[in-house]
mmCIF file of C-alpha atoms in Angstrom:
data_model
loop_
_atom_site.group_PDB
_atom_site.id
_atom_site.type_symbol
_atom_site.label_atom_id
_atom_site.label_comp_id
_atom_site.label_asym_id
_atom_site.label_seq_id
_atom_site.Cartn_x
_atom_site.Cartn_y
_atom_site.Cartn_z
ATOM 1 C CA MET A 1 51.777 -36.633 -4.360
ATOM 2 C CA SER A 2 53.557 -33.255 -4.409
ATOM 3 C CA LEU A 3 55.998 -32.294 -1.698
ATOM 4 C CA ASP A 4 53.541 -29.759 -0.217
ATOM 5 C CA TRP A 5 50.719 -32.293 -0.010
ATOM 6 C CA GLN A 6 53.074 -34.940 1.324
ATOM 7 C CA ALA A 7 54.329 -32.602 4.035
ATOM 8 C CA ALA A 8 50.771 -31.631 4.947
ATOM 9 C CA TRP A 9 49.700 -35.277 5.096
ATOM 10 C CA LEU A 10 52.648 -36.200 7.315
ATOM 11 C CA ALA A 11 51.863 -33.277 9.581
ATOM 12 C CA VAL A 12 48.300 -34.546 9.992
ATOM 13 C CA ILE A 13 49.052 -38.208 10.712
ATOM 14 C CA GLU A 14 51.956 -37.387 13.004
ATOM 15 C CA HIS A 15 49.939 -34.947 15.097
ATOM 16 C CA PRO A 16 49.162 -36.366 18.577
ATOM 17 C CA LEU A 17 45.435 -35.683 18.163
ATOM 18 C CA PHE A 18 45.267 -37.840 15.026
ATOM 19 C CA ALA A 19 45.312 -41.026 17.103
ATOM 20 C CA VAL A 20 42.608 -39.698 19.434
ATOM 21 C CA GLY A 21 40.402 -38.543 16.566
ATOM 22 C CA LEU A 22 40.924 -41.780 14.666
ATOM 23 C CA THR A 23 39.903 -43.893 17.672
ATOM 24 C CA MET A 24 36.796 -41.851 18.439
ATOM 25 C CA ALA A 25 35.723 -41.663 14.787
ATOM 26 C CA ALA A 26 36.201 -45.410 14.294
ATOM 27 C CA PHE A 27 34.110 -46.216 17.360
ATOM 28 C CA GLN A 28 31.330 -43.814 16.355
ATOM 29 C CA LEU A 29 31.210 -45.300 12.861
ATOM 30 C CA ALA A 30 31.155 -48.817 14.264
ATOM 31 C CA MET A 31 28.437 -47.870 16.741
ATOM 32 C CA ALA A 32 26.301 -46.297 14.003
ATOM 33 C CA ALA A 33 26.724 -49.353 11.780
ATOM 34 C CA TYR A 34 25.799 -51.705 14.625
ATOM 35 C CA GLU A 35 22.746 -49.667 15.638
ATOM 36 C CA ARG A 36 21.518 -49.587 12.053
ATOM 37 C CA THR A 37 22.091 -53.246 11.165
ATOM 38 C CA ARG A 38 22.274 -55.068 14.524
ATOM 39 C CA TRP A 39 24.665 -57.444 12.792
ATOM 40 C CA ILE A 40 26.559 -59.218 15.576
ATOM 41 C CA PHE A 41 29.900 -59.134 13.743
ATOM 42 C CA LEU A 42 29.702 -55.329 13.702
ATOM 43 C CA GLN A 43 30.044 -55.286 17.490
ATOM 44 C CA PRO A 44 31.472 -51.775 18.112
ATOM 45 C CA VAL A 45 34.659 -52.807 19.928
ATOM 46 C CA LEU A 46 35.579 -55.386 17.304
ATOM 47 C CA ALA A 47 34.632 -53.259 14.293
ATOM 48 C CA SER A 48 36.368 -50.127 15.582
ATOM 49 C CA MET A 49 39.501 -52.138 16.371
ATOM 50 C CA VAL A 50 39.619 -53.459 12.807
ATOM 51 C CA LEU A 51 39.121 -49.939 11.409
ATOM 52 C CA VAL A 52 41.894 -48.467 13.543
ATOM 53 C CA ILE A 53 44.327 -51.247 12.642
ATOM 54 C CA GLY A 54 43.536 -50.809 8.952
ATOM 55 C CA VAL A 55 44.135 -47.057 9.041
ATOM 56 C CA LEU A 56 47.385 -47.486 10.959
ATOM 57 C CA LEU A 57 48.641 -49.978 8.383
ATOM 58 C CA LEU A 58 47.639 -47.744 5.464
ATOM 59 C CA CYS A 59 49.296 -44.698 7.019
ATOM 60 C CA GLY A 60 52.418 -46.561 8.096
ATOM 61 C CA ILE A 61 51.954 -45.639 11.758
ATOM 62 C CA SER A 62 53.528 -47.984 14.283
ATOM 63 C CA TYR A 63 51.649 -49.216 17.324
ATOM 64 C CA ASP A 64 54.189 -47.554 19.628
ATOM 65 C CA GLN A 65 53.476 -44.183 18.026
ATOM 66 C CA TYR A 66 49.722 -44.752 18.184
ATOM 67 C CA ARG A 67 49.862 -45.729 21.859
ATOM 68 C CA ARG A 68 52.022 -42.709 22.659
ATOM 69 C CA ASP A 69 49.688 -40.306 20.855
ATOM 70 C CA ALA A 70 46.499 -41.825 22.302
ATOM 71 C CA TRP A 71 47.620 -41.412 25.929
ATOM 72 C CA LEU A 72 44.686 -39.094 26.619
ATOM 73 C CA LEU A 73 42.193 -41.900 26.008
ATOM 74 C CA SER A 74 44.094 -44.154 28.409
ATOM 75 C CA ILE A 75 43.845 -41.499 31.113
ATOM 76 C CA LEU A 76 40.094 -41.234 30.565
ATOM 77 C CA LEU A 77 39.624 -44.967 31.231
ATOM 78 C CA GLY A 78 39.735 -44.246 34.954
ATOM 79 C CA PRO A 79 36.873 -41.705 34.983
ATOM 80 C CA ALA A 80 34.910 -43.893 32.573
ATOM 81 C CA THR A 81 35.167 -46.819 34.997
ATOM 82 C CA VAL A 82 34.166 -44.632 37.942
ATOM 83 C CA ALA A 83 31.151 -43.457 35.921
ATOM 84 C CA LEU A 84 29.733 -46.979 36.271
ATOM 85 C CA ALA A 85 28.816 -45.900 39.801
ATOM 86 C CA VAL A 86 25.940 -43.869 38.337
ATOM 87 C CA PRO A 87 23.804 -46.815 37.094
ATOM 88 C CA LEU A 88 24.831 -48.738 40.209
ATOM 89 C CA PHE A 89 23.493 -45.971 42.449
ATOM 90 C CA LEU A 90 20.300 -45.593 40.438
ATOM 91 C CA ASN A 91 19.600 -49.332 40.710
ATOM 92 C CA LEU A 92 20.968 -49.872 44.223
ATOM 93 C CA ARG A 93 17.622 -50.976 45.652
ATOM 94 C CA ARG A 94 17.140 -53.580 42.946
ATOM 95 C CA ILE A 95 20.703 -54.844 43.421
ATOM 96 C CA ARG A 96 20.145 -55.210 47.171
ATOM 97 C CA GLU A 97 16.999 -57.225 46.542
ATOM 98 C CA LEU A 98 18.843 -59.657 44.283
ATOM 99 C CA PHE A 99 22.241 -59.676 45.992
ATOM 100 C CA GLY A 100 21.743 -63.261 47.240
ATOM 101 C CA PRO A 101 21.064 -64.689 43.750
ATOM 102 C CA ILE A 102 23.897 -62.529 42.363
ATOM 103 C CA LEU A 103 26.373 -63.957 44.872
ATOM 104 C CA LEU A 104 25.159 -67.524 44.323
ATOM 105 C CA THR A 105 25.474 -67.124 40.556
ATOM 106 C CA LEU A 106 28.976 -65.749 40.954
ATOM 107 C CA LEU A 107 30.121 -68.573 43.230
ATOM 108 C CA ILE A 108 28.819 -71.218 40.817
ATOM 109 C CA ALA A 109 29.219 -69.712 37.348
ATOM 110 C CA GLY A 110 32.568 -68.001 37.983
ATOM 111 C CA PRO A 111 34.547 -71.174 38.769
ATOM 112 C CA VAL A 112 32.639 -73.119 36.105
ATOM 113 C CA ALA A 113 33.603 -70.571 33.418
ATOM 114 C CA THR A 114 37.242 -70.719 34.479
ATOM 115 C CA VAL A 115 37.387 -74.509 34.718
ATOM 116 C CA LEU A 116 35.635 -75.031 31.375
ATOM 117 C CA GLY A 117 38.031 -72.707 29.566
ATOM 118 C CA VAL A 118 41.136 -74.238 31.113
ATOM 119 C CA GLY A 119 39.769 -77.771 30.742
ATOM 120 C CA LEU A 120 39.067 -77.315 27.047
ATOM 121 C CA ALA A 121 42.562 -75.918 26.474
ATOM 122 C CA TRP A 122 44.064 -78.831 28.424
ATOM 123 C CA TRP A 123 42.046 -81.295 26.351
ATOM 124 C CA PHE A 124 43.557 -79.789 23.183
ATOM 125 C CA GLY A 125 47.047 -80.245 24.630
ATOM 126 C CA ALA A 126 47.880 -76.709 25.798
ATOM 127 C CA SER A 127 51.011 -76.347 27.907
ATOM 128 C CA GLU A 128 50.968 -75.453 31.602
ATOM 129 C CA LEU A 129 52.188 -71.970 30.716
ATOM 130 C CA MET A 130 49.274 -71.483 28.330
ATOM 131 C CA LEU A 131 46.772 -72.818 30.845
ATOM 132 C CA ALA A 132 47.992 -70.361 33.474
ATOM 133 C CA THR A 133 47.734 -67.550 30.947
ATOM 134 C CA LEU A 134 44.216 -68.524 29.908
ATOM 135 C CA ALA A 135 42.771 -69.021 33.410
ATOM 136 C CA PRO A 136 41.959 -65.347 34.241
ATOM 137 C CA LYS A 137 40.381 -64.639 30.833
ATOM 138 C CA SER A 138 36.998 -63.529 32.222
ATOM 139 C CA VAL A 139 38.175 -60.470 34.177
ATOM 140 C CA THR A 140 39.441 -57.061 33.136
ATOM 141 C CA SER A 141 42.937 -56.763 31.671
ATOM 142 C CA PRO A 142 44.737 -55.176 34.676
ATOM 143 C CA ILE A 143 43.539 -57.928 37.021
ATOM 144 C CA ALA A 144 44.055 -60.692 34.467
ATOM 145 C CA MET A 145 47.625 -59.624 33.724
ATOM 146 C CA LEU A 146 48.581 -59.517 37.403
ATOM 147 C CA VAL A 147 46.912 -62.843 38.188
ATOM 148 C CA ALA A 148 48.391 -64.569 35.122
ATOM 149 C CA GLU A 149 51.890 -63.423 36.054
ATOM 150 C CA GLU A 150 51.394 -64.535 39.656
ATOM 151 C CA ILE A 151 50.329 -68.069 38.712
ATOM 152 C CA GLY A 152 53.071 -68.508 36.103
ATOM 153 C CA GLY A 153 51.445 -67.261 32.899
ATOM 154 C CA VAL A 154 52.331 -64.563 30.379
ATOM 155 C CA ALA A 155 50.783 -61.199 31.246
ATOM 156 C CA ALA A 156 50.816 -59.760 27.711
ATOM 157 C CA LEU A 157 49.171 -62.853 26.237
ATOM 158 C CA ALA A 158 46.599 -62.854 29.045
ATOM 159 C CA ALA A 159 45.496 -59.396 27.895
ATOM 160 C CA VAL A 160 44.913 -60.820 24.409
ATOM 161 C CA PHE A 161 42.772 -63.633 25.807
ATOM 162 C CA VAL A 162 40.797 -61.084 27.831
ATOM 163 C CA LEU A 163 40.116 -59.019 24.706
ATOM 164 C CA VAL A 164 39.034 -62.055 22.690
ATOM 165 C CA THR A 165 36.803 -63.278 25.526
ATOM 166 C CA GLY A 166 35.157 -59.889 25.930
ATOM 167 C CA VAL A 167 34.488 -59.353 22.243
ATOM 168 C CA MET A 168 33.210 -62.880 21.630
ATOM 169 C CA GLY A 169 30.989 -62.702 24.709
ATOM 170 C CA ALA A 170 29.535 -59.368 23.623
ATOM 171 C CA ILE A 171 28.870 -60.775 20.149
ATOM 172 C CA ILE A 172 27.480 -64.195 21.028
ATOM 173 C CA GLY A 173 26.029 -63.519 24.481
ATOM 174 C CA PRO A 174 23.027 -61.325 23.565
ATOM 175 C CA ALA A 175 22.086 -63.522 20.603
ATOM 176 C CA LEU A 176 22.311 -66.659 22.731
ATOM 177 C CA MET A 177 20.199 -65.135 25.512
ATOM 178 C CA ASN A 178 17.624 -63.981 22.973
ATOM 179 C CA TRP A 179 17.452 -67.523 21.612
ATOM 180 C CA MET A 180 17.013 -68.883 25.158
ATOM 181 C CA LYS A 181 14.278 -66.273 25.875
ATOM 182 C CA VAL A 182 16.252 -64.608 28.701
ATOM 183 C CA GLU A 183 14.488 -61.273 29.040
ATOM 184 C CA SER A 184 15.321 -60.169 32.595
ATOM 185 C CA PRO A 185 17.697 -57.158 32.516
ATOM 186 C CA ALA A 186 19.277 -58.394 35.755
ATOM 187 C CA ALA A 187 19.986 -61.873 34.366
ATOM 188 C CA ARG A 188 21.311 -60.513 31.077
ATOM 189 C CA GLY A 189 23.524 -58.004 32.848
ATOM 190 C CA ILE A 190 24.991 -60.533 35.277
ATOM 191 C CA THR A 191 25.735 -62.904 32.407
ATOM 192 C CA LEU A 192 27.502 -60.290 30.305
ATOM 193 C CA GLY A 193 29.462 -58.802 33.205
ATOM 194 C CA LEU A 194 30.551 -62.146 34.611
ATOM 195 C CA THR A 195 31.724 -63.686 31.351
ATOM 196 C CA SER A 196 32.770 -60.694 29.251
ATOM 197 C CA HIS A 197 33.978 -58.133 31.833
ATOM 198 C CA ALA A 198 34.246 -54.518 30.584
ATOM 199 C CA VAL A 199 33.271 -55.214 26.971
ATOM 200 C CA GLY A 200 30.233 -57.144 28.134
ATOM 201 C CA THR A 201 29.338 -54.342 30.540
ATOM 202 C CA ALA A 202 29.499 -51.826 27.699
ATOM 203 C CA GLN A 203 27.189 -54.075 25.691
ATOM 204 C CA ALA A 204 24.837 -54.339 28.673
ATOM 205 C CA LEU A 205 24.697 -50.553 29.030
ATOM 206 C CA GLN A 206 23.492 -50.379 25.428
ATOM 207 C CA GLU A 207 20.576 -52.628 26.406
ATOM 208 C CA GLY A 208 19.559 -50.467 29.346
ATOM 209 C CA GLU A 209 20.528 -48.844 32.608
ATOM 210 C CA GLU A 210 19.440 -51.742 34.822
ATOM 211 C CA CYS A 211 21.194 -54.292 32.647
ATOM 212 C CA GLY A 212 24.385 -52.231 32.755
ATOM 213 C CA ALA A 213 24.213 -51.848 36.543
ATOM 214 C CA PHE A 214 24.019 -55.605 37.116
ATOM 215 C CA ALA A 215 26.807 -56.178 34.597
ATOM 216 C CA ALA A 216 29.031 -53.743 36.508
ATOM 217 C CA VAL A 217 28.312 -55.556 39.785
ATOM 218 C CA ALA A 218 29.066 -58.960 38.253
ATOM 219 C CA MET A 219 32.250 -57.697 36.590
ATOM 220 C CA SER A 220 33.541 -56.195 39.845
ATOM 221 C CA LEU A 221 32.756 -59.239 41.986
ATOM 222 C CA MET A 222 34.202 -61.618 39.396
ATOM 223 C CA GLY A 223 37.409 -59.593 39.339
ATOM 224 C CA VAL A 224 37.757 -59.673 43.116
ATOM 225 C CA MET A 225 36.988 -63.395 43.328
ATOM 226 C CA THR A 226 39.460 -64.264 40.573
ATOM 227 C CA ALA A 227 42.242 -62.148 42.060
ATOM 228 C CA VAL A 228 41.803 -63.748 45.488
ATOM 229 C CA LEU A 229 40.793 -67.344 44.823
ATOM 230 C CA LEU A 230 42.512 -68.289 41.545
ATOM 231 C CA PRO A 231 46.106 -67.983 42.840
ATOM 232 C CA LEU A 232 45.051 -69.901 45.976
ATOM 233 C CA ALA A 233 43.460 -72.669 43.906
ATOM 234 C CA VAL A 234 46.528 -72.948 41.669
ATOM 235 C CA SER A 235 48.857 -73.174 44.669
ATOM 236 C CA LEU A 236 46.744 -75.991 46.146
ATOM 237 C CA VAL A 237 46.709 -77.935 42.870
ATOM 238 C CA ARG A 238 50.454 -77.638 42.433
#
């Protein structure tokens, strides 16, 4: 590569908008591939993450540089979360009708999901530190990191568990519900939002507006319940 081309290439990959463009392009490609094939392992979040990591490695760009250049996308996470109020508002009547079953499902399935995950890790011999880190895996990263740190876990590792939980739930969840003949948008949305938080909610929105609305409700309530009750439960056990 000549010096002129090398300088031009470095100017492109070091430009702050390169990280933003790379992220958006990777997600659009992953979304198009998933829509065309419906192959579960091409789940957009997972596939786009692999594409971005591959490009960063090929270009020799560090994660610190990528995170610094992609700050604009981080800022937009707030408005994107607030935008979930739109499907909630449009399906408010339906949510009110089913609020009792939603709350009952949350009170039963939420603790069961947490206990099963921690119990399985304990059965495989995980340390107390790892168990505390794994416990809040079914809520969004900001809540999970705070809760994990409060109960004696590792916040950074908790974020990794949250990502893995969300991606795996978005991949396996729809296929499993299809196999079990779960067709109700409300039931599918609650399941995805409760177990797979934001990634599951994004998957639910792809299935439909009503499904996405119920996923947003389940995700929000699960986050509140985990933040309030999990530290209390841990303190009682200890």
